Short mmCIF file of C-alpha atoms and ligand atoms in Angstrom, two decimals:
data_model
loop_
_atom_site.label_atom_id
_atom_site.label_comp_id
_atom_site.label_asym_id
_atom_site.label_seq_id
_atom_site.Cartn_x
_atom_site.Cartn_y
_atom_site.Cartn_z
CA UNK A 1452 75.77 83.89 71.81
CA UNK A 1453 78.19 83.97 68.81
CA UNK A 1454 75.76 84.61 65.16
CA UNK A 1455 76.11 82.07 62.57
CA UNK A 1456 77.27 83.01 59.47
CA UNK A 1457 77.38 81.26 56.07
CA UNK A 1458 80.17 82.71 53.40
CA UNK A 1459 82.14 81.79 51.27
CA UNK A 1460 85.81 81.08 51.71
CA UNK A 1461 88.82 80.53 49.78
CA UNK A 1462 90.87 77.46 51.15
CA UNK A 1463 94.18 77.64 49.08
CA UNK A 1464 95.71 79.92 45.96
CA UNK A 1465 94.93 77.12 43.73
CA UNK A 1466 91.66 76.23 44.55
CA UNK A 1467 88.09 77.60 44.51
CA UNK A 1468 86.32 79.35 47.03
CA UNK A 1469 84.31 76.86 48.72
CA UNK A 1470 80.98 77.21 51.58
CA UNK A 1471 82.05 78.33 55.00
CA UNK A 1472 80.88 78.31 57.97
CA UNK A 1473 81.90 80.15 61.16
CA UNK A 1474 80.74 82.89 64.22
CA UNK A 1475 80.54 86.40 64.31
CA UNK A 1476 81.10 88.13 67.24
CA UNK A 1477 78.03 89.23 69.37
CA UNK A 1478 78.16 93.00 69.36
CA UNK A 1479 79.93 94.43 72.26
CA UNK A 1480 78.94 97.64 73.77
CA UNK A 1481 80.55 99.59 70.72
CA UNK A 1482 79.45 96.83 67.88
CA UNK A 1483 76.97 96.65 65.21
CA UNK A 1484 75.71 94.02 63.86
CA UNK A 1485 74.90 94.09 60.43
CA UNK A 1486 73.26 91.21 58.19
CA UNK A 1487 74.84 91.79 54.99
CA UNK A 1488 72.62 91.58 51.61
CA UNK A 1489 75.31 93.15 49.11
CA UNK A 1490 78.98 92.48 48.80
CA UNK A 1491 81.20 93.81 45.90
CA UNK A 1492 83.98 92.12 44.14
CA UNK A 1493 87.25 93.76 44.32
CA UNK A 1494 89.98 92.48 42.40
CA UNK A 1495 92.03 92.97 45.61
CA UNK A 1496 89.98 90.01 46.91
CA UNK A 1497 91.20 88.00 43.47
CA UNK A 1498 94.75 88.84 44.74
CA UNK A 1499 94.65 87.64 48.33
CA UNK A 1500 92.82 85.05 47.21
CA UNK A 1501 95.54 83.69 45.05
CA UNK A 1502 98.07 84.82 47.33
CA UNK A 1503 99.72 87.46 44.44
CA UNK A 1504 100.96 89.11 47.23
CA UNK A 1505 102.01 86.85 49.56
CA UNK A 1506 100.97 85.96 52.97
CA UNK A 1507 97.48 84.65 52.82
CA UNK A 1508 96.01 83.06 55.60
CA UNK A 1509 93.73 80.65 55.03
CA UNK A 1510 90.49 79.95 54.91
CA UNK A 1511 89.48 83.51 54.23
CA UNK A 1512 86.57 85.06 53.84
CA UNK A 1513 87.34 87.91 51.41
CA UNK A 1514 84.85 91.26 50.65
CA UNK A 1515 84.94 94.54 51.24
CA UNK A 1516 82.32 96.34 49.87
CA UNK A 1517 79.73 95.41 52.05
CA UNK A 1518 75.82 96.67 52.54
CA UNK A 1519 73.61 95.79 54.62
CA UNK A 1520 71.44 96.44 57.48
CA UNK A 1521 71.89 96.54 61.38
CA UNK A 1522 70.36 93.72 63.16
CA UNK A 1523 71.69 94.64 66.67
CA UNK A 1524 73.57 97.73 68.35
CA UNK A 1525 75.76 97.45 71.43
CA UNK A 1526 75.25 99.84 74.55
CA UNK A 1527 77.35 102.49 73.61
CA UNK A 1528 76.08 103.17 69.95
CA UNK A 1529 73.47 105.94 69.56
CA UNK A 1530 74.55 106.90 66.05
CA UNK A 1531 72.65 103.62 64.30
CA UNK A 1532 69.83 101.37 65.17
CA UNK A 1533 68.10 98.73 64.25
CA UNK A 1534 66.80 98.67 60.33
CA UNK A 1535 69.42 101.93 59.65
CA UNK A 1536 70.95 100.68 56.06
CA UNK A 1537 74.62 100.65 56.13
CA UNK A 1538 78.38 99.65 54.86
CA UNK A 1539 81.58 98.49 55.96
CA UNK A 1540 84.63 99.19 53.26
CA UNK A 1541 88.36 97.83 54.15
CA UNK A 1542 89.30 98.48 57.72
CA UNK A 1543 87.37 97.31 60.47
CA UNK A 1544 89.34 99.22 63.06
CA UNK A 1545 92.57 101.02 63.46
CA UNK A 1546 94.91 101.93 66.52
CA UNK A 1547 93.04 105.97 66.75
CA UNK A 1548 95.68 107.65 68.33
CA UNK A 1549 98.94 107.98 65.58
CA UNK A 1550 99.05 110.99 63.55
CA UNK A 1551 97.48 109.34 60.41
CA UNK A 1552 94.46 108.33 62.45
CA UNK A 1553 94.65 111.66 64.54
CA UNK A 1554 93.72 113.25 60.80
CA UNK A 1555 91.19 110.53 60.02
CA UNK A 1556 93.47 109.07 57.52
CA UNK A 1557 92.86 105.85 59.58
CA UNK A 1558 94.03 103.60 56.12
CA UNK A 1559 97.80 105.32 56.81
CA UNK A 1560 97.56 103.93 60.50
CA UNK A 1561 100.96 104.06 61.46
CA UNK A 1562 101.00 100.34 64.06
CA UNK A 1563 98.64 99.43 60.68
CA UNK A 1564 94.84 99.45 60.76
CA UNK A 1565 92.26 96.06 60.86
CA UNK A 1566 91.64 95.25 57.19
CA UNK A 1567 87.82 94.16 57.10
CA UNK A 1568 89.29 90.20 55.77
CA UNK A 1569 92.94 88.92 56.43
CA UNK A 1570 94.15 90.81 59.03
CA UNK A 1571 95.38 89.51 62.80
CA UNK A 1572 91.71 89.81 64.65
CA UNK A 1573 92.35 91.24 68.12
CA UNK A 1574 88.57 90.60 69.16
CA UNK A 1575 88.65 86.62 67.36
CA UNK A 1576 88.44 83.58 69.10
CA UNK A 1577 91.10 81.48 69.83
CA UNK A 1578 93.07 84.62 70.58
CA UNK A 1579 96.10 85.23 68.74
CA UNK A 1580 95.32 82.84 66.31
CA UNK A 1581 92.37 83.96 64.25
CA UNK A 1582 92.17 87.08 61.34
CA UNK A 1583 88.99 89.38 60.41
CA UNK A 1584 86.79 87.49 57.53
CA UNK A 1585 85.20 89.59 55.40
CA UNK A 1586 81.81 90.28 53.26
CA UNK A 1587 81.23 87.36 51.00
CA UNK A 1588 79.26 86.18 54.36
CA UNK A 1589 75.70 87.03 55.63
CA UNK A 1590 76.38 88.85 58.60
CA UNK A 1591 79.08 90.88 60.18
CA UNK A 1592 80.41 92.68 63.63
CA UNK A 1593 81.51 95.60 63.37
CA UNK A 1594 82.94 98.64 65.45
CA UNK A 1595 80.97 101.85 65.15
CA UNK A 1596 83.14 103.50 64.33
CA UNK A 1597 84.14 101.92 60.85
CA UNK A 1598 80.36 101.96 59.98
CA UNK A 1599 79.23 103.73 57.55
CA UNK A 1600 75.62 105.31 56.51
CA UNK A 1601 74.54 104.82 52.99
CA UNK A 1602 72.10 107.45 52.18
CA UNK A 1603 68.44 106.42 51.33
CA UNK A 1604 68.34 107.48 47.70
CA UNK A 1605 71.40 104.61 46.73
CA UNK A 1606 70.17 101.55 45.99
CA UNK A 1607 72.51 98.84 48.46
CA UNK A 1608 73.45 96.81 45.54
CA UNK A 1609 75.05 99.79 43.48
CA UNK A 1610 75.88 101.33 46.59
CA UNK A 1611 78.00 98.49 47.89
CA UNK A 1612 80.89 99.16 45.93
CA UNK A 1613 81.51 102.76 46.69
CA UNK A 1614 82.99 101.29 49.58
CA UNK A 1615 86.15 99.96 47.68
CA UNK A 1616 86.19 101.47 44.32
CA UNK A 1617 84.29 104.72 45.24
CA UNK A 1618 86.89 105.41 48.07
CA UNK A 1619 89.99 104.49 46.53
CA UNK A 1620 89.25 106.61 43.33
CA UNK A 1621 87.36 109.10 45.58
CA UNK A 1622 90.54 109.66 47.66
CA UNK A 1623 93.44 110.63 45.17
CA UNK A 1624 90.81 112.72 43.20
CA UNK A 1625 90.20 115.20 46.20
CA UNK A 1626 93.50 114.98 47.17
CA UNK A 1627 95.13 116.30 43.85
CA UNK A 1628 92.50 118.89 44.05
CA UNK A 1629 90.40 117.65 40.69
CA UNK A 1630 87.48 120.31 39.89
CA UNK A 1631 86.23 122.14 37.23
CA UNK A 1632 88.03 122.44 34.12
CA UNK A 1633 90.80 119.63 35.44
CA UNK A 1634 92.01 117.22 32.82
CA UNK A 1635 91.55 113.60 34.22
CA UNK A 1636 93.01 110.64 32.40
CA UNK A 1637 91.83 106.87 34.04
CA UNK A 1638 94.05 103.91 33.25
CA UNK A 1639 91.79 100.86 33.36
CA UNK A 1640 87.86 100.72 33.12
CA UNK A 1641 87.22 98.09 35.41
CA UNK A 1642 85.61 98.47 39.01
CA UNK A 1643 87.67 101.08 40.22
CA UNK A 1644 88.14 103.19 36.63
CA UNK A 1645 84.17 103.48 36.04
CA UNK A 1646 83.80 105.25 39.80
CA UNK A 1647 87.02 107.09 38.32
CA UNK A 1648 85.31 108.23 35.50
CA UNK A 1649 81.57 108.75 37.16
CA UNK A 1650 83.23 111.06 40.54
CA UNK A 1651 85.74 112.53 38.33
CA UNK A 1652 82.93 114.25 35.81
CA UNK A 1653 80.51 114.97 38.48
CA UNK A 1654 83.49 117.33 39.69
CA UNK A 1655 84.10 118.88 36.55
CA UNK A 1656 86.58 117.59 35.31
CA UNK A 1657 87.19 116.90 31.72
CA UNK A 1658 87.83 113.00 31.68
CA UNK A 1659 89.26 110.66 29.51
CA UNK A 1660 89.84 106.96 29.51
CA UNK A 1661 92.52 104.63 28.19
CA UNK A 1662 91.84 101.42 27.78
CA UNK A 1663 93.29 98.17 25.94
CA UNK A 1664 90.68 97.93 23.55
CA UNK A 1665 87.44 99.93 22.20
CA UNK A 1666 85.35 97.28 23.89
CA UNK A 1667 83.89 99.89 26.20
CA UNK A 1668 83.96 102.94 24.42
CA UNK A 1669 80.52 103.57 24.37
CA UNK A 1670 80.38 102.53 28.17
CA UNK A 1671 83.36 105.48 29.12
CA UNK A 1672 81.31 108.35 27.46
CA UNK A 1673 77.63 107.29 28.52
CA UNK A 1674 79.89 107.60 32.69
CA UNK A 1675 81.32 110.81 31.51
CA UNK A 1676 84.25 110.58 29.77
CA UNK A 1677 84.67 112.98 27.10
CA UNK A 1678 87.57 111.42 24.94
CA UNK A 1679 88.36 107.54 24.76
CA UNK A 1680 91.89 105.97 23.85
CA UNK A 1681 93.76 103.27 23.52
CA UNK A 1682 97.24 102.87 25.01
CA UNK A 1683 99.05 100.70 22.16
CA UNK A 1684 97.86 102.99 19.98
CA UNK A 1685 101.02 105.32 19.67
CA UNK A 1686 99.36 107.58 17.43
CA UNK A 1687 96.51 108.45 19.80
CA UNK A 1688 99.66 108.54 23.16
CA UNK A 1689 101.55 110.82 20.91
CA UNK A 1690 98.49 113.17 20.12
CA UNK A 1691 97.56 113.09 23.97
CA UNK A 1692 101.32 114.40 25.34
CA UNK A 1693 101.47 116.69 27.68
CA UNK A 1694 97.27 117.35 28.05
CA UNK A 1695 96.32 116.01 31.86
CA UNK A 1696 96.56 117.03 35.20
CA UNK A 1697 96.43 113.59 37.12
CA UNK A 1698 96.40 110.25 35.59
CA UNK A 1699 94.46 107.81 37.63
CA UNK A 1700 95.79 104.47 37.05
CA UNK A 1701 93.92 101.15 37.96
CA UNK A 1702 95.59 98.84 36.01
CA UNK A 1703 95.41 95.49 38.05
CA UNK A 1704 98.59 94.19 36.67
CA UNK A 1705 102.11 94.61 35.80
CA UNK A 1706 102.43 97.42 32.58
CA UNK A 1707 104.62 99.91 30.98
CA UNK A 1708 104.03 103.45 32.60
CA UNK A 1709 107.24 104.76 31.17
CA UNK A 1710 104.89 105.86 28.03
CA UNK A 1711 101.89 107.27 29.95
CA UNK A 1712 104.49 110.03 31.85
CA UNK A 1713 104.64 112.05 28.48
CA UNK A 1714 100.61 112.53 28.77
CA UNK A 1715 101.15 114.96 31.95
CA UNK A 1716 100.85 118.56 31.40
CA UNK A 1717 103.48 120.40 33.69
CA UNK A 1718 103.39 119.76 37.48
CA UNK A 1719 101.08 116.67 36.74
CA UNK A 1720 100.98 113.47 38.63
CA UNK A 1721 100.19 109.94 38.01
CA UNK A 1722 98.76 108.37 40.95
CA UNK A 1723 99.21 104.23 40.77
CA UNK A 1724 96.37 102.36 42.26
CA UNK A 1725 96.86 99.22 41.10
CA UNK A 1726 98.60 96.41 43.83
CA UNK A 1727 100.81 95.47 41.42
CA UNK A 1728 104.23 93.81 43.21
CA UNK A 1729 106.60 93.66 39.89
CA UNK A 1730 108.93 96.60 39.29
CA UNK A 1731 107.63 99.31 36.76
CA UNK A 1732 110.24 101.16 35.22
CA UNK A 1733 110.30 104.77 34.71
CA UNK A 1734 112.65 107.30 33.48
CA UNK A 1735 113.38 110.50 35.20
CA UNK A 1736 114.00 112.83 32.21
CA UNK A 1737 110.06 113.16 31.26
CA UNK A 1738 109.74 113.28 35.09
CA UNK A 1739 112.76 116.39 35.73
CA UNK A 1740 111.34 118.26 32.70
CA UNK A 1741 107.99 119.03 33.43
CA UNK A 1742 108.19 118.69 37.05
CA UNK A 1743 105.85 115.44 37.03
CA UNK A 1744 105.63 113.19 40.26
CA UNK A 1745 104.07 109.31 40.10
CA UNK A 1746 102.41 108.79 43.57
CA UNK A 1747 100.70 106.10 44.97
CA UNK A 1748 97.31 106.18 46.72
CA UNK A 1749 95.24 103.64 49.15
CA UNK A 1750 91.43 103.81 49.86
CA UNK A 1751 90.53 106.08 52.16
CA UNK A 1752 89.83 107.74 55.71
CA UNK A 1753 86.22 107.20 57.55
CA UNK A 1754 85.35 110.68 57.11
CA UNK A 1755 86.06 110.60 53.33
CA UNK A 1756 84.41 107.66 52.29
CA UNK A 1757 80.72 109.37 54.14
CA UNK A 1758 81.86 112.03 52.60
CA UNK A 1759 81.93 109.99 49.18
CA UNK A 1760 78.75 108.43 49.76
CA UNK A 1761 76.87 112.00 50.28
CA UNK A 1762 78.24 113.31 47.01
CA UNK A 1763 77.27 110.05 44.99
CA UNK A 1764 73.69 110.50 46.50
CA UNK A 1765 73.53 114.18 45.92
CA UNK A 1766 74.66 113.73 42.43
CA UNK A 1767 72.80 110.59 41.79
CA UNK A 1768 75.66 108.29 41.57
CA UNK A 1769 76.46 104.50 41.93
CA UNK A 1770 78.24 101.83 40.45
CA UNK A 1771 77.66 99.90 37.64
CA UNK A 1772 77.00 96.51 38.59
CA UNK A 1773 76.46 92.90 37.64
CA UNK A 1774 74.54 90.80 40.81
CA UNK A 1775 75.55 87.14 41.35
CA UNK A 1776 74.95 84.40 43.79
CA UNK A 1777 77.24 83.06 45.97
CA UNK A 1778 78.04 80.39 43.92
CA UNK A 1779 79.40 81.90 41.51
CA UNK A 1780 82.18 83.98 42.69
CA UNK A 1781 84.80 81.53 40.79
CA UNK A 1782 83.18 82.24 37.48
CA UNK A 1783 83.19 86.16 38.54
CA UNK A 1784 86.93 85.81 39.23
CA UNK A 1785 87.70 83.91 35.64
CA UNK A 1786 85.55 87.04 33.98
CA UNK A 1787 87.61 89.34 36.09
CA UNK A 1788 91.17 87.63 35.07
CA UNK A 1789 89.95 88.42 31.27
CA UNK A 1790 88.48 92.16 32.46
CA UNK A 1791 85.51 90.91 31.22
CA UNK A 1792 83.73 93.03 33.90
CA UNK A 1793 80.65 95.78 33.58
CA UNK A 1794 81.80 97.36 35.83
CA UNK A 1795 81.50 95.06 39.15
CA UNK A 1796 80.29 92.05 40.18
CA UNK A 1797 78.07 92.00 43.27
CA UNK A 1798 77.39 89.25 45.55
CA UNK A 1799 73.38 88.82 46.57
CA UNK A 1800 73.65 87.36 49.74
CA UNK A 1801 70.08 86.52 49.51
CA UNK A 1802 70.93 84.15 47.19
CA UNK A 1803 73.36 81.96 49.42
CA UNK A 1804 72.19 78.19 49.88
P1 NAP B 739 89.22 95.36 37.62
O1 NAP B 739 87.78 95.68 37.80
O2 NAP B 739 89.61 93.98 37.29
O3 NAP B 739 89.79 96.38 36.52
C1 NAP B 739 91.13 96.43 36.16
C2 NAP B 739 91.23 97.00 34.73
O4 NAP B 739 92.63 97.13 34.41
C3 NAP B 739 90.67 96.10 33.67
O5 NAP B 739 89.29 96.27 33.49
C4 NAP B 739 91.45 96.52 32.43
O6 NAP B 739 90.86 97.69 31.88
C5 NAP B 739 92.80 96.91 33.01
N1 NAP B 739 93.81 95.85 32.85
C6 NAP B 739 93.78 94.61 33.40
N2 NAP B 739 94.89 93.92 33.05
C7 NAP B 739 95.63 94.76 32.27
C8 NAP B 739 96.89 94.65 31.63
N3 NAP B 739 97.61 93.52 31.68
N4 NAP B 739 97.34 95.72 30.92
C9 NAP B 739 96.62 96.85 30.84
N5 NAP B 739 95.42 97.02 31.43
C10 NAP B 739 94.93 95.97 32.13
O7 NAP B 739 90.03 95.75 38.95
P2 NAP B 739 89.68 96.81 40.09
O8 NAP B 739 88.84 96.14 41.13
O9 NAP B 739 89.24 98.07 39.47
O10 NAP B 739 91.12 97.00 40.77
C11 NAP B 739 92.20 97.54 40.03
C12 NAP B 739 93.48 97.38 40.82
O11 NAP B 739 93.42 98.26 41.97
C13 NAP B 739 93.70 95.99 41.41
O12 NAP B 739 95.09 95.70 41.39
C14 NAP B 739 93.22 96.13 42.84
O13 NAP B 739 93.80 95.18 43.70
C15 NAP B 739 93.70 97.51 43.15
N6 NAP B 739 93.03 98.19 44.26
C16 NAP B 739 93.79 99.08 44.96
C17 NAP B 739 93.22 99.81 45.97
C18 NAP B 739 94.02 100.86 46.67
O14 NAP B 739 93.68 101.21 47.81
N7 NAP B 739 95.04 101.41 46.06
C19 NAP B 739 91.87 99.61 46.30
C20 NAP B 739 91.12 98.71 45.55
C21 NAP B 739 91.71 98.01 44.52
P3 NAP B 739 90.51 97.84 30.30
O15 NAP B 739 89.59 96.72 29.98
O16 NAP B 739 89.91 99.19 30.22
O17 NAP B 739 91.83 97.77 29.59
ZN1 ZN B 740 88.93 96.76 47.13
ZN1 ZN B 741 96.69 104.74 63.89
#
């Protein structure tokens, strides 16, 4: 018996989301099945949404920072039962056996991996013709293997998010080997530059935040961030030149990063994680002269993002949320447009009509 679920859907780029209603999956012998209560609100959902990036299928469901709780567990799954609380971040599967998923870097799946919302849904009915729907929906099917546990101590609402922002900012962070005494810059204190700014500190890191405006100033330092600046002010870009190690940059739309390549020390690297699809020019002599790279970065492996979720719980750390219902995703995504967001909006799915 397929499960019910109620969502909620958007239908075209120019329109609303609007109610859904479709199936789940039952869980087959490798599937949980998870009733969601929390979804977050990436602003990679606002894109797809409005088709910024081309491709959209419609209607779809979109979500990615889900929590929730298993209902159900097929035959084969002894690592969660029934009542176990849990999350689902942006891939819902993956093809296991290239070299990126080999390393359990399933997001760099070479054939491509499942996104959770928007991708071709092997396992959908009619086959061929139907794509994954995501978390802005009361329940969910998932492989075990794309399940994640969220430790007891993180509250599911705060939690949820770590599954999109925590990851992606979680990622690039370990990867450029940030610890103590690094010098972190975060472009962008939205969803993804408050986890930034929270994981960045707890590893000891000396953080600081540039933003378009002082509006959340006193926000940055009460995360962690020990300096606060803002990135038209030429002054304060002049003063900062040469002082950081990685610049983590979550600007959600088109900007000049030509400027921001001066604020890398030697050997430092900006890492773009922003899914931005205009050109960005940069120059190569403040690259060639100080050895600087700009890299890009997306989410994050399985292993990581438990990883991620251990180390937020250990060092007492979620996101900083704002909990809506349903309904009111459209208004979310106007606030979000203006980055008029402290620090992400989170879906209460108990709150659905
Ligand atoms: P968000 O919460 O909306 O935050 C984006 C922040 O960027 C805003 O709060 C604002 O910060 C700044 N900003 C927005 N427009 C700007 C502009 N025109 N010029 C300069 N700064 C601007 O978004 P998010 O959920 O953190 O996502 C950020 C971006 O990362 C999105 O493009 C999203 O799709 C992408 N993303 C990528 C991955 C990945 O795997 N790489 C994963 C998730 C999300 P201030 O108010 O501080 O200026
Ligand atoms: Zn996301
Ligand atoms: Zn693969």
């Amino acid at each position: 018996m397929p499960i019910a679920a109620r969502a909620f859907a958007a239908v075209a780029a120019d329109k609303p989301l609007e109610p859904y209603r479709f199936d789940r999956r039952d869980p087959g012998a490798d599937d949980v099945a998870i009733e969601i209560k929390y979804c977050g609100v990436c602003h990679s959902d606002l894109h797809i949404a409005r088709n910024d990036l081309g491709g959209t299928r419609y209607p779809v469901v979109p979500g990615h920072e889900i929590a929730g709780v298993v209902t159900a567990v097929g035959g084969n799954v002894s690592r969660f039962k029934v009542g176990d609380r849990v999350g689902v971040g942006c891939m819902v599967d993956s093809c296991r056996t290239c070299p990126a998923c080999q390393e359990g870097e399933e997001q760099y799946c070479v054939p491509g991996m499942t996104q959770t919302y928007g991708s071709a849904d092997p396992l959908g009915e009619p086959v061929g013709q139907s794509i994954t729907q995501g978390g802005y929906s009361d329940r969910i099917t998932v492989n075990q293997d794309f399940v994640l546990r969220i430790p007891d101590s993180l509250p599911l609402d705060a939690a949820a998010p770590l599954l999109c922002a925590g990851i992606t900012t979680w990622s690039p962070l370990r990867h450029w080997n940030v610890g103590e005494g690094s010098k972190v810059a975060v472009v962008g204190l939205g969803g993804l530059g408050h986890m930034a700014v929270k994981l960045a500190h707890a590893m000891g890191a000396e953080v600081t935040v540039l933003s378009t405006s002082d509006r959340k100033k006193a926000d940055a330092e009460r995360m962690g961030a020990k300096h606060f600046l803002i990135n038209s002010d030429k002054a304060a870009m002049k003063a900062a030149a040469e002082k950081f190690d990685l610049i983590i940059n979550t600007v959600s739309a088109t900007h000049e990063i030509a400027g921001h390549l001066n604020l890398l020390a030697r050997d430092g690297t900006m890492v773009m994680l922003g899914l931005t699809t205009e050109p960005m020019p940069v120059f190569a002599m403040p690259l060639l002269w100080r050895r600087r790279s700009v890299a890009g970065s997306l989410i994050g492996g399985i292993r990581e993002t438990q990883e991620m979720l251990n180390f937020c719980a250990e060092h007492g750390i979620a996101c900083d949320i704002e909990t809506i219902a349903p309904d009111q995703i459209n208004e979310a995504y106007a606030r979000m447009e203006k980055s008029d967001v402290r620090y992400r909006f989170v879906i209460d799915m108990a709150r659905m009509n």
